[in-house]
Coordinates of C-alpha atoms in Angstrom, one line a residue:
M27 CA 0.0 0.1 0.1
R28 CA 1.5 3.5 -1.0
M29 CA 0.0 6.7 0.3
Y30 CA 1.0 10.6 0.4
L31 CA -1.4 12.0 2.8
S32 CA -0.8 15.8 3.2
S33 CA -2.1 18.4 5.6
F34 CA -2.4 21.0 2.8
R35 CA -2.2 20.9 -0.9
V36 CA 0.8 18.8 -2.1
G37 CA 2.9 20.1 0.9
D38 CA 6.3 20.8 1.4
H39 CA 7.8 17.3 0.1
P40 CA 6.0 16.2 -2.9
E41 CA 9.1 14.3 -4.0
Q42 CA 8.1 11.9 -1.8
M43 CA 4.9 11.3 -3.3
L44 CA 6.8 11.1 -6.6
A45 CA 9.1 8.6 -5.2
L46 CA 6.4 6.3 -4.6
L47 CA 5.5 6.2 -8.3
G48 CA 8.9 4.7 -9.0
S49 CA 11.1 5.6 -12.1
S50 CA 8.0 6.6 -13.9
T51 CA 6.5 10.0 -13.0
D52 CA 5.3 11.5 -16.4
V53 CA 1.9 10.0 -15.8
E54 CA -1.7 11.0 -15.8
V55 CA -3.2 11.5 -12.5
A56 CA -6.6 11.2 -11.6
V57 CA -8.0 14.0 -9.5
I58 CA -10.8 13.5 -7.5
A59 CA -12.7 16.8 -6.4
N60 CA -15.8 15.7 -5.2
A61 CA -15.3 16.8 -1.4
V62 CA -16.1 20.4 -3.2
D63 CA -19.2 19.3 -4.7
A64 CA -21.5 21.5 -2.4
L65 CA -19.7 24.7 -3.8
P66 CA -21.1 26.9 -6.7
S67 CA -20.0 25.7 -9.9
D68 CA -17.7 28.4 -10.7
E69 CA -16.0 28.0 -7.4
R70 CA -15.8 24.3 -7.7
Q71 CA -14.2 24.6 -11.2
A72 CA -11.5 27.0 -9.9
A73 CA -10.8 24.6 -7.2
V74 CA -10.1 21.8 -9.6
E75 CA -8.0 24.2 -11.7
R76 CA -5.7 24.9 -8.5
E77 CA -5.2 21.0 -8.1
F78 CA -4.2 20.8 -12.1
S79 CA -1.8 23.7 -11.5
A80 CA 0.1 22.2 -8.6
L81 CA 0.4 18.8 -10.2
A82 CA 1.4 20.0 -13.4
E83 CA 4.2 21.7 -11.7
L84 CA 5.4 18.5 -10.6
G85 CA 5.4 17.1 -14.2
L86 CA 2.3 15.2 -13.8
R87 CA -0.7 15.2 -16.0
P88 CA -3.7 15.7 -14.2
V89 CA -7.1 14.7 -15.3
E90 CA -10.5 15.0 -13.4
L91 CA -12.2 12.0 -12.5
D92 CA -15.7 13.1 -11.3
L93 CA -17.4 10.6 -9.3
R94 CA -20.7 12.0 -9.8
A95 CA -20.5 10.3 -13.6
F96 CA -20.3 6.9 -11.7
F97 CA -23.2 7.4 -9.4
D98 CA -25.6 4.5 -8.9
R99 CA -23.7 2.4 -11.5
P100 CA -22.1 -0.8 -10.9
T101 CA -18.7 -0.7 -9.2
A102 CA -16.8 -2.3 -11.9
S103 CA -17.4 1.0 -13.8
V104 CA -15.5 3.1 -11.5
A105 CA -13.1 0.4 -10.7
A106 CA -12.1 0.2 -14.6
A107 CA -11.6 4.1 -14.6
L108 CA -9.5 4.2 -11.4
A109 CA -7.1 1.3 -12.7
K110 CA -6.3 3.2 -15.7
F111 CA -4.0 5.7 -13.5
S112 CA -0.8 5.5 -11.4
L113 CA -1.8 8.2 -8.9
I114 CA -5.1 9.0 -7.6
W115 CA -5.2 12.6 -6.1
V116 CA -7.9 13.2 -3.6
R117 CA -8.2 17.0 -2.8
G118 CA -9.7 18.5 0.4
G119 CA -13.0 20.0 1.1
N120 CA -15.9 18.7 3.1
V121 CA -15.1 15.0 4.3
F122 CA -18.6 14.2 4.7
V123 CA -19.6 15.0 1.0
L124 CA -16.2 13.1 -0.2
R125 CA -17.4 10.2 1.7
H126 CA -20.8 9.9 0.2
A127 CA -19.4 10.3 -3.4
L128 CA -16.9 7.7 -2.8
A129 CA -19.7 5.4 -1.6
R130 CA -22.6 6.1 -4.0
S131 CA -20.2 5.9 -6.9
G132 CA -18.3 2.4 -5.6
A133 CA -15.2 4.2 -5.7
D134 CA -14.6 3.6 -1.8
Q135 CA -14.6 -0.3 -2.4
A136 CA -12.6 -0.1 -5.7
L137 CA -9.8 2.2 -3.9
V138 CA -9.5 -0.4 -1.1
K139 CA -9.2 -3.1 -3.4
L140 CA -6.7 -1.5 -5.8
L141 CA -4.5 -0.2 -2.6
E142 CA -4.4 -3.5 -1.1
Q143 CA -3.3 -4.9 -4.7
D144 CA -0.5 -2.4 -4.8
A145 CA -1.9 -1.2 -8.2
I146 CA -2.1 2.6 -7.6
V147 CA -0.7 5.2 -5.3
Y148 CA -3.1 7.3 -3.1
G149 CA -2.4 11.0 -2.6
G150 CA -4.4 13.7 -1.2
Y151 CA -4.9 16.1 1.5
S152 CA -7.3 17.5 4.2
A153 CA -10.5 15.7 3.8
G154 CA -8.8 13.2 1.3
A155 CA -6.7 12.1 4.3
C156 CA -9.4 12.4 6.6
V157 CA -11.9 9.9 5.0
L158 CA -9.4 7.1 5.2
A159 CA -10.2 6.9 8.8
P160 CA -12.1 4.1 10.4
D161 CA -14.8 6.6 11.7
L162 CA -15.6 10.1 11.1
H163 CA -17.1 11.2 14.2
G164 CA -15.6 14.3 15.6
L165 CA -14.9 15.8 12.3
E166 CA -18.2 17.5 12.2
R167 CA -16.9 20.1 14.3
C168 CA -15.1 21.1 11.2
D169 CA -16.9 19.8 8.6
D170 CA -20.7 20.5 8.2
P171 CA -22.7 16.9 7.7
D172 CA -25.5 18.8 6.2
A173 CA -23.3 19.8 3.0
V174 CA -24.3 16.2 2.0
R175 CA -28.0 17.2 1.8
A176 CA -27.0 20.5 0.1
A177 CA -24.7 18.6 -2.6
Y178 CA -26.8 15.5 -3.0
D179 CA -30.0 15.6 -0.9
A180 CA -28.7 12.6 1.3
Q181 CA -27.6 11.7 4.8
A182 CA -24.3 12.2 5.8
R183 CA -22.3 8.6 6.3
W184 CA -20.1 8.4 9.5
D185 CA -18.0 5.3 8.2
G186 CA -14.5 6.1 6.7
L187 CA -12.7 3.9 4.5
A188 CA -10.8 2.3 7.4
L189 CA -7.6 2.0 5.3
L190 CA -5.9 3.5 8.4
S191 CA -6.2 2.7 12.0
Y192 CA -6.4 6.2 13.0
I193 CA -7.8 9.6 12.2
V194 CA -5.5 12.2 10.5
V195 CA -6.2 15.8 11.8
P196 CA -4.9 18.4 9.4
H197 CA -4.0 22.0 9.7
I198 CA -2.7 21.7 13.3
D199 CA -0.6 24.8 14.4
S200 CA -1.0 26.1 10.9
P201 CA -1.7 30.0 11.5
G202 CA -2.4 30.8 7.7
H203 CA -5.3 28.1 7.7
P204 CA -8.8 29.2 8.7
E205 CA -9.7 25.7 10.4
T206 CA -6.5 25.5 12.5
E207 CA -8.0 26.7 15.6
I208 CA -11.2 24.4 15.6
L209 CA -9.1 21.4 14.4
D210 CA -7.1 21.9 17.6
I211 CA -10.1 21.5 19.5
V212 CA -11.0 18.4 17.6
A213 CA -7.5 16.7 18.4
G214 CA -7.9 17.7 22.0
R215 CA -11.1 15.9 22.1
Y216 CA -9.4 12.8 20.5
R217 CA -6.7 12.9 23.0
A218 CA -9.1 13.1 25.9
G219 CA -11.2 10.3 24.5
G220 CA -8.5 8.2 23.6
V221 CA -9.2 8.2 20.0
A222 CA -6.3 7.1 17.7
H223 CA -5.4 10.0 15.5
Q224 CA -2.3 11.8 13.9
T225 CA -1.8 15.4 13.7
L226 CA -0.3 17.2 10.9
R227 CA 0.9 20.9 10.2
D228 CA 0.4 22.6 7.0
G229 CA 3.4 21.3 4.7
Q230 CA 3.6 18.3 6.6
A231 CA 2.6 14.6 5.0
I232 CA 2.4 11.0 5.8
V233 CA 4.0 8.8 3.5
I234 CA 3.1 5.1 3.7
N235 CA 4.9 2.6 1.6
G236 CA 4.1 -1.1 2.4
S237 CA 4.7 -1.4 6.2
T238 CA 6.6 1.6 6.6
A239 CA 5.1 5.1 7.6
S240 CA 6.9 8.2 8.2
I241 CA 5.9 11.9 8.4
H242 CA 7.9 14.4 6.5

């Protein structure tokens, strides 16, 4: 299993993500931006273009994979689409909106299988990292679960993909980020409740390569 989980955007060490790809870094990247589906369309498009710009600067070739195109279709459809890419990049936004999109498209099951087979690298930040936890409870202090109703007219899910045994709490001690104070409270509540979690400052990333995990 290979993952690059950043607090914000590509972080300070994107070379660590490129290293997970091996010798071939001139590859197409699937950008999943469904965490911002609740935004107005022009704002959503601007958010996608920011990801394209950042990834292109690394020599990658970003292509949006909009999970809404796979809603209510067999999981095999999205699995085949995801398998065409060496790197899947999941941008931040609302973790509950992202979780619903992953479930309704079947991408949650497909990603788990592809990662278990070591067929892809999973990269992402903020909500893209948070959604990998076993459980999303506590994150509602930062991300509004009702955004799922606004985006899809559906109820929020509270289960994560369980690809990690802990919850990633991004934007800690990051004065330039508007969510740093509330996420410090979230992390404090996890500590008090004995909930397994890993905090990240903006710029930092968790790098997972097989059985090895490190923070850069």
